[in-house]
mmCIF file of C-alpha atoms in Angstrom:
data_model
loop_
_atom_site.group_PDB
_atom_site.id
_atom_site.type_symbol
_atom_site.label_atom_id
_atom_site.label_comp_id
_atom_site.label_asym_id
_atom_site.label_seq_id
_atom_site.Cartn_x
_atom_site.Cartn_y
_atom_site.Cartn_z
ATOM 1 C CA MET A 3 -83.769 55.654 -25.956
ATOM 2 C CA PRO A 4 -80.292 54.786 -24.579
ATOM 3 C CA HIS A 5 -77.817 57.611 -24.772
ATOM 4 C CA ALA A 6 -74.469 58.880 -23.548
ATOM 5 C CA ILE A 7 -73.324 62.430 -22.868
ATOM 6 C CA LEU A 8 -70.371 64.169 -24.502
ATOM 7 C CA THR A 9 -69.273 67.399 -22.790
ATOM 8 C CA LEU A 10 -66.799 69.812 -24.368
ATOM 9 C CA VAL A 11 -64.948 72.127 -21.958
ATOM 10 C CA ARG A 12 -62.693 75.033 -22.854
ATOM 11 C CA HIS A 13 -59.545 75.643 -20.810
ATOM 12 C CA ALA A 14 -59.295 78.376 -18.158
ATOM 13 C CA GLU A 15 -58.074 81.909 -18.788
ATOM 14 C CA THR A 16 -54.398 82.455 -19.614
ATOM 15 C CA THR A 17 -52.212 85.536 -19.874
ATOM 16 C CA GLY A 18 -52.346 85.031 -23.652
ATOM 17 C CA ASN A 19 -56.157 85.196 -23.584
ATOM 18 C CA LEU A 20 -56.027 88.355 -21.523
ATOM 19 C CA ASN A 21 -53.645 89.949 -24.027
ATOM 20 C CA ARG A 22 -55.844 88.750 -26.926
ATOM 21 C CA LEU A 23 -53.103 86.759 -28.610
ATOM 22 C CA LEU A 24 -53.364 83.997 -31.157
ATOM 23 C CA GLN A 25 -52.134 81.205 -28.889
ATOM 24 C CA GLY A 26 -52.668 78.078 -30.942
ATOM 25 C CA VAL A 27 -50.215 75.390 -29.867
ATOM 26 C CA THR A 28 -48.085 77.909 -27.952
ATOM 27 C CA ASP A 29 -48.888 77.843 -24.258
ATOM 28 C CA SER A 30 -49.032 80.631 -21.692
ATOM 29 C CA PRO A 31 -49.621 80.512 -17.916
ATOM 30 C CA LEU A 32 -53.059 80.558 -16.365
ATOM 31 C CA THR A 33 -53.849 83.911 -14.788
ATOM 32 C CA VAL A 34 -54.702 84.116 -11.095
ATOM 33 C CA PHE A 35 -58.313 84.538 -12.196
ATOM 34 C CA GLY A 36 -57.905 81.549 -14.519
ATOM 35 C CA GLN A 37 -56.797 79.411 -11.580
ATOM 36 C CA ALA A 38 -59.881 80.582 -9.671
ATOM 37 C CA GLN A 39 -61.949 79.398 -12.659
ATOM 38 C CA VAL A 40 -60.228 76.002 -12.511
ATOM 39 C CA ASP A 41 -60.865 75.712 -8.772
ATOM 40 C CA ALA A 42 -64.560 76.551 -9.217
ATOM 41 C CA LEU A 43 -64.872 74.107 -12.125
ATOM 42 C CA ALA A 44 -63.282 71.316 -10.072
ATOM 43 C CA ARG A 45 -65.597 71.965 -7.120
ATOM 44 C CA ALA A 46 -68.610 71.791 -9.418
ATOM 45 C CA TRP A 47 -67.485 68.528 -11.020
ATOM 46 C CA ALA A 48 -66.743 67.029 -7.609
ATOM 47 C CA THR A 49 -70.459 67.287 -6.801
ATOM 48 C CA THR A 50 -71.231 64.780 -9.571
ATOM 49 C CA TRP A 51 -69.913 62.197 -7.084
ATOM 50 C CA SER A 52 -71.815 63.722 -4.170
ATOM 51 C CA ASN A 53 -71.652 61.497 -1.092
ATOM 52 C CA GLY A 54 -70.117 58.748 -3.208
ATOM 53 C CA ASP A 55 -73.524 58.099 -4.784
ATOM 54 C CA GLN A 56 -72.965 56.821 -8.312
ATOM 55 C CA SER A 57 -76.593 56.098 -9.141
ATOM 56 C CA ARG A 58 -78.387 57.670 -12.070
ATOM 57 C CA ASP A 59 -80.499 59.610 -9.566
ATOM 58 C CA SER A 60 -77.530 61.370 -7.992
ATOM 59 C CA THR A 61 -77.657 65.146 -8.374
ATOM 60 C CA SER A 62 -74.942 67.719 -8.800
ATOM 61 C CA SER A 63 -74.594 71.450 -9.148
ATOM 62 C CA LEU A 64 -73.999 70.816 -12.861
ATOM 63 C CA ASP A 65 -77.029 68.527 -13.316
ATOM 64 C CA LEU A 66 -74.719 66.074 -15.057
ATOM 65 C CA PRO A 67 -73.673 62.490 -14.288
ATOM 66 C CA PRO A 68 -70.065 61.840 -13.204
ATOM 67 C CA PRO A 69 -67.542 61.396 -16.009
ATOM 68 C CA THR A 70 -66.854 57.917 -17.329
ATOM 69 C CA LEU A 71 -63.717 59.195 -19.018
ATOM 70 C CA VAL A 72 -61.838 62.510 -19.156
ATOM 71 C CA VAL A 73 -59.819 63.418 -22.261
ATOM 72 C CA CYS A 74 -57.677 66.487 -22.879
ATOM 73 C CA SER A 75 -55.495 68.357 -25.322
ATOM 74 C CA PRO A 76 -51.777 68.014 -24.530
ATOM 75 C CA ILE A 77 -51.334 71.809 -24.448
ATOM 76 C CA GLY A 78 -50.641 72.988 -20.894
ATOM 77 C CA ARG A 79 -53.639 75.274 -20.347
ATOM 78 C CA ALA A 80 -56.116 72.555 -21.350
ATOM 79 C CA ARG A 81 -54.246 69.831 -19.523
ATOM 80 C CA LYS A 82 -54.156 71.796 -16.248
ATOM 81 C CA THR A 83 -57.892 72.398 -16.515
ATOM 82 C CA ALA A 84 -58.549 68.709 -17.250
ATOM 83 C CA GLU A 85 -56.294 67.472 -14.453
ATOM 84 C CA ALA A 86 -58.312 69.499 -11.951
ATOM 85 C CA VAL A 87 -61.596 67.995 -13.194
ATOM 86 C CA HIS A 88 -60.069 64.512 -13.209
ATOM 87 C CA ALA A 89 -58.678 64.831 -9.673
ATOM 88 C CA ALA A 90 -62.005 66.181 -8.390
ATOM 89 C CA CYS A 91 -63.920 63.213 -9.810
ATOM 90 C CA SER A 92 -61.392 60.438 -9.219
ATOM 91 C CA ARG A 93 -61.818 58.087 -6.276
ATOM 92 C CA ALA A 94 -58.106 57.198 -6.387
ATOM 93 C CA SER A 95 -55.629 58.438 -3.789
ATOM 94 C CA GLN A 96 -53.230 59.393 -6.608
ATOM 95 C CA PRO A 97 -55.278 60.428 -9.668
ATOM 96 C CA SER A 98 -52.123 61.399 -11.577
ATOM 97 C CA ALA A 99 -51.174 57.709 -11.723
ATOM 98 C CA HIS A 100 -54.139 57.187 -14.059
ATOM 99 C CA ILE A 101 -53.148 59.688 -16.739
ATOM 100 C CA VAL A 102 -52.653 57.955 -20.098
ATOM 101 C CA GLU A 103 -49.921 59.908 -21.876
ATOM 102 C CA ASP A 104 -48.805 58.393 -25.167
ATOM 103 C CA ARG A 105 -51.284 55.670 -26.107
ATOM 104 C CA LEU A 106 -52.895 57.714 -28.896
ATOM 105 C CA ASN A 107 -49.479 58.505 -30.391
ATOM 106 C CA GLN A 108 -49.128 54.879 -31.445
ATOM 107 C CA PRO A 109 -49.943 54.345 -35.160
ATOM 108 C CA GLY A 110 -53.217 52.616 -35.919
ATOM 109 C CA THR A 111 -54.669 53.118 -32.438
ATOM 110 C CA SER A 112 -58.300 54.216 -32.389
ATOM 111 C CA ARG A 113 -59.888 56.320 -29.683
ATOM 112 C CA LEU A 114 -62.595 53.702 -29.191
ATOM 113 C CA GLU A 115 -59.901 51.083 -28.550
ATOM 114 C CA VAL A 116 -58.095 53.238 -25.975
ATOM 115 C CA MET A 117 -61.351 54.081 -24.216
ATOM 116 C CA GLN A 118 -62.347 50.426 -23.993
ATOM 117 C CA GLU A 119 -58.932 49.558 -22.547
ATOM 118 C CA GLN A 120 -59.363 52.129 -19.790
ATOM 119 C CA LEU A 121 -62.921 51.120 -18.946
ATOM 120 C CA THR A 122 -61.680 47.662 -17.950
ATOM 121 C CA ARG A 123 -59.765 49.322 -15.096
ATOM 122 C CA ASP A 124 -61.330 50.190 -11.779
ATOM 123 C CA TRP A 125 -60.504 53.886 -11.925
ATOM 124 C CA LEU A 126 -61.261 57.081 -13.793
ATOM 125 C CA ALA A 127 -58.688 57.671 -16.533
ATOM 126 C CA LEU A 128 -57.485 60.924 -18.070
ATOM 127 C CA ILE A 129 -56.386 60.362 -21.666
ATOM 128 C CA VAL A 130 -54.109 62.913 -23.327
ATOM 129 C CA ASP A 131 -55.252 63.221 -26.952
ATOM 130 C CA PRO A 132 -53.066 65.184 -29.425
ATOM 131 C CA GLY A 133 -56.086 65.396 -31.716
ATOM 132 C CA LEU A 134 -57.717 67.858 -29.302
ATOM 133 C CA ALA A 135 -54.891 70.403 -29.691
ATOM 134 C CA GLU A 136 -55.712 73.893 -30.931
ATOM 135 C CA LYS A 137 -54.880 75.020 -34.467
ATOM 136 C CA ASP A 138 -51.180 75.595 -35.118
ATOM 137 C CA PHE A 139 -50.900 79.175 -36.389
ATOM 138 C CA GLY A 140 -47.228 78.837 -37.333
ATOM 139 C CA TRP A 141 -45.428 82.194 -37.412
ATOM 140 C CA LYS A 142 -48.655 83.899 -36.298
ATOM 141 C CA GLU A 143 -48.448 82.241 -32.878
ATOM 142 C CA SER A 144 -48.256 84.774 -30.024
ATOM 143 C CA THR A 145 -49.301 87.649 -32.276
ATOM 144 C CA ARG A 146 -51.965 90.322 -31.976
ATOM 145 C CA GLY A 147 -53.032 92.024 -35.178
ATOM 146 C CA GLY A 148 -50.216 90.261 -37.006
ATOM 147 C CA THR A 149 -47.516 91.601 -34.675
ATOM 148 C CA HIS A 150 -45.585 89.421 -32.253
ATOM 149 C CA VAL A 151 -46.074 90.394 -28.606
ATOM 150 C CA ALA A 152 -42.884 90.542 -26.555
ATOM 151 C CA GLY A 153 -42.575 88.052 -23.721
ATOM 152 C CA TYR A 154 -44.255 85.190 -25.595
ATOM 153 C CA PRO A 155 -42.562 82.471 -27.707
ATOM 154 C CA LYS A 156 -42.408 83.074 -31.452
ATOM 155 C CA GLY A 157 -44.068 80.572 -33.756
ATOM 156 C CA GLN A 158 -42.338 79.005 -36.744
ATOM 157 C CA GLY A 159 -43.342 77.969 -40.246
ATOM 158 C CA SER A 160 -46.706 78.119 -41.961
ATOM 159 C CA GLY A 161 -48.542 76.108 -39.312
ATOM 160 C CA GLU A 162 -51.729 74.145 -39.941
ATOM 161 C CA SER A 163 -54.016 75.208 -42.774
ATOM 162 C CA ARG A 164 -57.654 75.944 -42.070
ATOM 163 C CA THR A 165 -58.638 72.915 -44.155
ATOM 164 C CA ASP A 166 -56.221 70.568 -42.382
ATOM 165 C CA PHE A 167 -57.396 71.771 -38.974
ATOM 166 C CA ALA A 168 -61.073 71.327 -39.899
ATOM 167 C CA GLN A 169 -60.391 67.817 -41.220
ATOM 168 C CA ARG A 170 -58.513 66.867 -38.054
ATOM 169 C CA VAL A 171 -61.306 68.108 -35.796
ATOM 170 C CA ARG A 172 -63.919 66.344 -37.937
ATOM 171 C CA ARG A 173 -62.020 63.038 -37.806
ATOM 172 C CA VAL A 174 -61.164 63.167 -34.093
ATOM 173 C CA GLY A 175 -64.652 64.380 -33.211
ATOM 174 C CA ALA A 176 -66.215 61.527 -35.179
ATOM 175 C CA GLU A 177 -64.119 59.020 -33.232
ATOM 176 C CA TRP A 178 -65.245 60.402 -29.870
ATOM 177 C CA LEU A 179 -68.867 60.431 -31.041
ATOM 178 C CA GLU A 180 -68.393 56.785 -32.035
ATOM 179 C CA ALA A 181 -66.990 56.087 -28.566
ATOM 180 C CA ALA A 182 -70.006 57.785 -26.974
ATOM 181 C CA CYS A 183 -72.343 55.649 -29.102
ATOM 182 C CA SER A 184 -70.489 52.536 -27.953
ATOM 183 C CA LEU A 185 -71.015 53.554 -24.324
ATOM 184 C CA ALA A 186 -74.702 54.241 -24.980
ATOM 185 C CA SER A 187 -75.129 50.806 -26.536
ATOM 186 C CA ALA A 188 -73.362 49.073 -23.639
ATOM 187 C CA HIS A 189 -75.430 51.031 -21.135
ATOM 188 C CA SER A 190 -78.672 49.913 -22.790
ATOM 189 C CA THR A 191 -77.759 46.254 -22.186
ATOM 190 C CA SER A 192 -76.274 46.784 -18.727
ATOM 191 C CA THR A 193 -77.668 44.566 -15.993
ATOM 192 C CA THR A 194 -76.954 47.300 -13.448
ATOM 193 C CA SER A 195 -80.093 49.415 -13.580
ATOM 194 C CA GLU A 196 -78.623 52.095 -11.320
ATOM 195 C CA ALA A 197 -75.495 52.648 -13.410
ATOM 196 C CA PRO A 198 -74.982 56.339 -14.202
ATOM 197 C CA ILE A 199 -75.428 57.585 -17.756
ATOM 198 C CA PRO A 200 -72.089 57.229 -19.600
ATOM 199 C CA HIS A 201 -70.306 60.564 -19.891
ATOM 200 C CA ILE A 202 -67.165 61.509 -21.842
ATOM 201 C CA VAL A 203 -65.586 64.887 -21.005
ATOM 202 C CA LEU A 204 -63.287 66.486 -23.601
ATOM 203 C CA VAL A 205 -61.192 69.460 -22.431
ATOM 204 C CA SER A 206 -59.912 71.448 -25.375
ATOM 205 C CA HIS A 207 -59.785 74.941 -26.898
ATOM 206 C CA GLY A 208 -62.132 77.619 -28.215
ATOM 207 C CA MET A 209 -61.545 77.151 -31.940
ATOM 208 C CA TRP A 210 -61.496 73.367 -31.570
ATOM 209 C CA ILE A 211 -64.925 73.393 -29.903
ATOM 210 C CA SER A 212 -66.426 75.793 -32.472
ATOM 211 C CA THR A 213 -65.028 73.709 -35.329
ATOM 212 C CA PHE A 214 -66.349 70.485 -33.783
ATOM 213 C CA LEU A 215 -69.870 71.927 -33.520
ATOM 214 C CA SER A 216 -69.631 73.098 -37.132
ATOM 215 C CA ALA A 217 -68.302 69.760 -38.410
ATOM 216 C CA HIS A 218 -70.817 67.761 -36.353
ATOM 217 C CA PRO A 219 -73.831 70.085 -36.039
ATOM 218 C CA PRO A 220 -76.292 69.007 -33.336
ATOM 219 C CA THR A 221 -79.416 67.294 -34.631
ATOM 220 C CA THR A 222 -81.425 69.402 -32.195
ATOM 221 C CA ILE A 223 -80.690 72.246 -29.780
ATOM 222 C CA SER A 224 -82.695 72.327 -26.565
ATOM 223 C CA HIS A 225 -82.611 73.969 -23.134
ATOM 224 C CA THR A 226 -79.866 76.426 -24.010
ATOM 225 C CA SER A 227 -79.643 80.165 -24.346
ATOM 226 C CA ALA A 228 -78.294 79.754 -27.855
ATOM 227 C CA GLN A 229 -80.117 81.500 -30.676
ATOM 228 C CA PRO A 230 -81.343 79.394 -33.618
ATOM 229 C CA GLY A 231 -78.507 79.010 -36.095
ATOM 230 C CA PHE A 232 -75.955 80.568 -33.753
ATOM 231 C CA LEU A 233 -73.834 79.129 -30.991
ATOM 232 C CA PRO A 234 -71.651 81.311 -28.760
ATOM 233 C CA PHE A 235 -67.887 81.041 -28.773
ATOM 234 C CA ALA A 236 -66.780 79.134 -25.674
ATOM 235 C CA ALA A 237 -65.889 81.250 -22.659
ATOM 236 C CA ASN A 238 -62.968 80.114 -20.523
ATOM 237 C CA THR A 239 -64.149 76.926 -18.727
ATOM 238 C CA GLY A 240 -67.445 77.171 -20.651
ATOM 239 C CA MET A 241 -69.136 73.792 -21.237
ATOM 240 C CA PHE A 242 -71.161 72.400 -24.151
ATOM 241 C CA SER A 243 -73.031 69.146 -23.448
ATOM 242 C CA LEU A 244 -74.515 66.828 -26.067
ATOM 243 C CA LYS A 245 -76.849 63.899 -25.587
ATOM 244 C CA VAL A 246 -75.575 61.264 -28.035
ATOM 245 C CA GLN A 247 -77.843 58.480 -29.315
ATOM 246 C CA LEU A 248 -77.158 55.619 -31.697
ATOM 247 C CA PRO A 249 -77.875 56.321 -35.391
ATOM 248 C CA PRO A 250 -81.453 55.344 -36.258
ATOM 249 C CA GLY A 251 -80.389 53.884 -39.620
ATOM 250 C CA PRO A 252 -77.345 52.125 -41.068
ATOM 251 C CA ALA A 253 -74.139 51.837 -39.072
ATOM 252 C CA THR A 254 -72.535 54.489 -41.301
ATOM 253 C CA ALA A 255 -75.140 57.112 -40.360
ATOM 254 C CA ARG A 256 -74.365 59.993 -38.016
ATOM 255 C CA PRO A 257 -75.482 59.616 -34.408
ATOM 256 C CA THR A 258 -78.396 61.692 -33.206
ATOM 257 C CA THR A 259 -77.211 64.514 -30.962
ATOM 258 C CA ASP A 260 -79.072 67.024 -28.828
ATOM 259 C CA LEU A 261 -77.169 70.058 -27.554
ATOM 260 C CA PHE A 262 -78.755 70.699 -24.163
ATOM 261 C CA ARG A 263 -76.033 72.903 -22.671
ATOM 262 C CA ALA A 264 -74.259 75.718 -24.544
ATOM 263 C CA ASN A 265 -71.395 77.683 -23.003
ATOM 264 C CA ASP A 266 -72.505 76.833 -19.473
ATOM 265 C CA VAL A 267 -70.535 78.812 -16.876
ATOM 266 C CA ARG A 268 -72.830 78.348 -13.878
ATOM 267 C CA HIS A 269 -69.833 77.218 -11.818
ATOM 268 C CA LEU A 270 -68.416 80.752 -12.092
ATOM 269 C CA ALA A 271 -71.417 82.416 -10.455
ATOM 270 C CA ASN A 272 -69.432 83.341 -7.337
ATOM 271 C CA VAL A 273 -66.001 83.812 -8.873
ATOM 272 C CA LYS A 274 -64.790 87.410 -9.112
ATOM 273 C CA ARG A 275 -61.640 88.780 -10.652
ATOM 274 C CA GLN A 276 -59.245 89.920 -7.950
ATOM 275 C CA LYS A 277 -58.870 93.677 -7.632
ATOM 276 C CA GLY A 278 -55.759 95.750 -8.127
ATOM 277 C CA GLY A 279 -54.618 93.867 -11.204
ATOM 278 C CA ILE A 280 -53.781 90.723 -9.217
ATOM 279 C CA GLY A 281 -56.279 88.617 -11.163
ATOM 280 C CA ARG A 282 -54.585 89.541 -14.436
ATOM 281 C CA GLY A 283 -51.166 88.224 -13.416
ATOM 282 C CA ALA A 284 -49.799 84.741 -14.021
ATOM 283 C CA PHE A 285 -50.768 82.227 -11.354
ATOM 284 C CA ASP A 286 -47.888 81.043 -9.161
ATOM 285 C CA SER A 287 -48.581 77.560 -7.793
ATOM 286 C CA LYS A 288 -45.835 78.031 -5.169
ATOM 287 C CA GLN A 289 -47.546 81.020 -3.610
ATOM 288 C CA THR A 290 -49.329 80.206 -0.345
ATOM 289 C CA LYS A 291 -52.999 81.106 -0.284
ATOM 290 C CA LEU A 292 -54.389 82.874 2.768
ATOM 291 C CA SER A 293 -57.086 80.185 3.017
ATOM 292 C CA SER A 294 -54.417 77.543 3.614
ATOM 293 C CA PHE A 295 -53.759 78.987 7.075
ATOM 294 C CA PHE A 296 -57.269 78.048 8.177
ATOM 295 C CA ALA A 297 -58.156 74.386 8.605
ATOM 296 C CA ARG A 298 -61.194 73.076 6.721
ATOM 297 C CA THR A 299 -62.945 69.758 6.665
ATOM 298 C CA PRO A 300 -63.115 67.992 3.291
ATOM 299 C CA SER A 301 -66.843 68.731 3.065
ATOM 300 C CA GLN A 302 -66.223 72.412 3.684
ATOM 301 C CA ASN A 303 -63.637 72.483 0.939
ATOM 302 C CA LEU A 304 -66.096 70.848 -1.439
ATOM 303 C CA ASP A 305 -68.990 73.161 -0.684
ATOM 304 C CA ALA A 306 -67.210 76.430 -0.132
ATOM 305 C CA GLY A 307 -67.871 79.000 -2.826
ATOM 306 C CA SER A 308 -64.938 80.969 -4.067
ATOM 307 C CA SER A 309 -64.496 84.408 -2.598
ATOM 308 C CA LEU A 310 -63.279 85.450 -5.979
ATOM 309 C CA GLU A 311 -65.623 86.640 -8.823
ATOM 310 C CA THR A 312 -67.071 85.716 -12.165
ATOM 311 C CA SER A 313 -66.628 87.692 -15.085
ATOM 312 C CA PRO A 314 -67.107 85.136 -17.804
ATOM 313 C CA SER A 315 -64.668 85.626 -20.644
ATOM 314 C CA PRO A 316 -66.140 87.443 -23.640
ATOM 315 C CA THR A 317 -68.166 85.068 -25.784
ATOM 316 C CA LYS A 318 -67.723 87.001 -28.995
ATOM 317 C CA LYS A 319 -65.845 85.052 -31.632
ATOM 318 C CA ARG A 320 -62.135 85.408 -31.385
ATOM 319 C CA LYS A 321 -59.266 83.063 -32.076
ATOM 320 C CA THR A 322 -57.521 81.951 -28.913
#
């Protein structure tokens, strides 16, 4: 049965996560450990294009095909995570030139339409989708236990209601499932037998991912550590992968989905939090890394494991 894959990825760790704040649409910097998570995630995704082999038989450390399209929330922490994945998988010399900023802000534009536009180009696109943004908590932004935490921006107004947020995630999620079905259908009629399985990667937020899986519950759950009737809250850079198949009945029916990866953090196996509190601080992109003083070949950069650790973020439910 022809299918496509839809992978949901949560952003890397931020200082707000570490301080257990309600972040919502308010952004905070990645921690040093969060940047190490991003680096490890990018290295893992780069292996989906191992040796430039784009065939369906190509293997990767993630056991996933390369992305056909990368999509992200406009909020900084998710966008930075997505840009790293996009750059790692792009064959272009300047991947940032293929970031689609405002197309989905235009009234009446569907996600299927924007995806089809980008697939006519000979490059991997990164689409910024405002529909993937986290819930707006209004005045509760940057609070812990209802109290604002100094050093973080204050939120304003009442924010987005639980109902409005759930409806937005349901609608946006349905459009990306429709897009995945379109790719699956096109793949089934493709004359290129070695074409990789179509794969859409959505980089978003913890509550967005949980709400998506609640609004569009998988038809089946297989090959995951998830307990029946329970799915873990996404860890930072945790991945949930769904096999998406065309609806067996009328065109209005839901697609068939199989969740075969739940909160996968295998890419963090060799990532450790830096000692002495360094890993808890905000990442400074201007700071020179010690590794930059030592020359490496591109293949060494791709294969090198991080010297820094994994301590996957807690998977208990919390709003971040």
